[in-house]
Amino acid sequence: MSLGEWNDQMLHDIGVTRGDLHSALGTSLLEDPSEKLGALADVRARLRAARSIS
């Protein structure tokens, strides 16, 4: 099943958004879109953790 077929809740569960998918697909052919998705999910998780501290 492709990530594009997942619903928004399923994407949220793995830490990405539909916008992240579009962003990752817009990368260069030389870049790995899964690395872009991982980096976006990591940034989002760090921001969420930082907000929970304050």
Tab-separated table of C-alpha atoms in Angstrom:
chain	number	residue	atom	x	y	z
A	1	MET	CA	0.000	0.000	0.000
A	2	SER	CA	1.427	3.373	-0.957
A	3	LEU	CA	1.551	6.147	1.638
A	4	GLY	CA	-0.549	8.315	-0.649
A	5	GLU	CA	-3.422	5.881	-0.138
A	6	TRP	CA	-3.284	6.157	3.665
A	7	ASN	CA	-5.797	8.366	5.437
A	8	ASP	CA	-4.631	11.379	7.448
A	9	GLN	CA	-4.912	9.551	10.791
A	10	MET	CA	-2.708	6.712	9.563
A	11	LEU	CA	-0.118	9.231	8.346
A	12	HIS	CA	-0.313	11.058	11.685
A	13	ASP	CA	0.383	7.770	13.473
A	14	ILE	CA	3.741	7.508	11.727
A	15	GLY	CA	4.505	11.202	12.188
A	16	VAL	CA	3.981	12.582	8.696
A	17	THR	CA	1.364	14.716	6.980
A	18	ARG	CA	-0.035	14.698	3.479
A	19	GLY	CA	1.988	17.883	2.891
A	20	ASP	CA	5.130	15.969	3.860
A	21	LEU	CA	4.346	13.427	1.161
A	22	HIS	CA	4.019	16.158	-1.453
A	23	SER	CA	7.252	17.745	-0.272
A	24	ALA	CA	9.138	14.439	-0.383
A	25	LEU	CA	7.871	13.679	-3.865
A	26	GLY	CA	9.124	17.066	-5.021
A	27	THR	CA	12.732	16.212	-4.207
A	28	SER	CA	15.420	15.677	-6.784
A	29	LEU	CA	15.665	12.292	-8.473
A	30	LEU	CA	19.040	11.917	-6.759
A	31	GLU	CA	17.492	12.240	-3.285
A	32	ASP	CA	15.713	9.503	-1.368
A	33	PRO	CA	12.163	10.673	-0.541
A	34	SER	CA	12.046	8.390	2.508
A	35	GLU	CA	14.991	10.304	4.016
A	36	LYS	CA	13.083	13.564	3.506
A	37	LEU	CA	9.982	12.085	5.161
A	38	GLY	CA	12.064	10.850	8.087
A	39	ALA	CA	13.669	14.250	8.558
A	40	LEU	CA	10.299	16.036	8.463
A	41	ALA	CA	8.814	13.587	10.974
A	42	ASP	CA	11.853	14.045	13.240
A	43	VAL	CA	11.545	17.846	13.207
A	44	ARG	CA	7.839	17.602	13.991
A	45	ALA	CA	8.481	15.210	16.908
A	46	ARG	CA	11.183	17.503	18.330
A	47	LEU	CA	8.873	20.524	18.119
A	48	ARG	CA	6.083	18.605	19.834
A	49	ALA	CA	8.470	17.523	22.605
A	50	ALA	CA	9.750	21.076	23.079
A	51	ARG	CA	6.186	22.413	23.377
A	52	SER	CA	5.328	19.821	26.005
A	53	ILE	CA	8.234	20.988	28.177
A	54	SER	CA	7.137	24.617	28.330
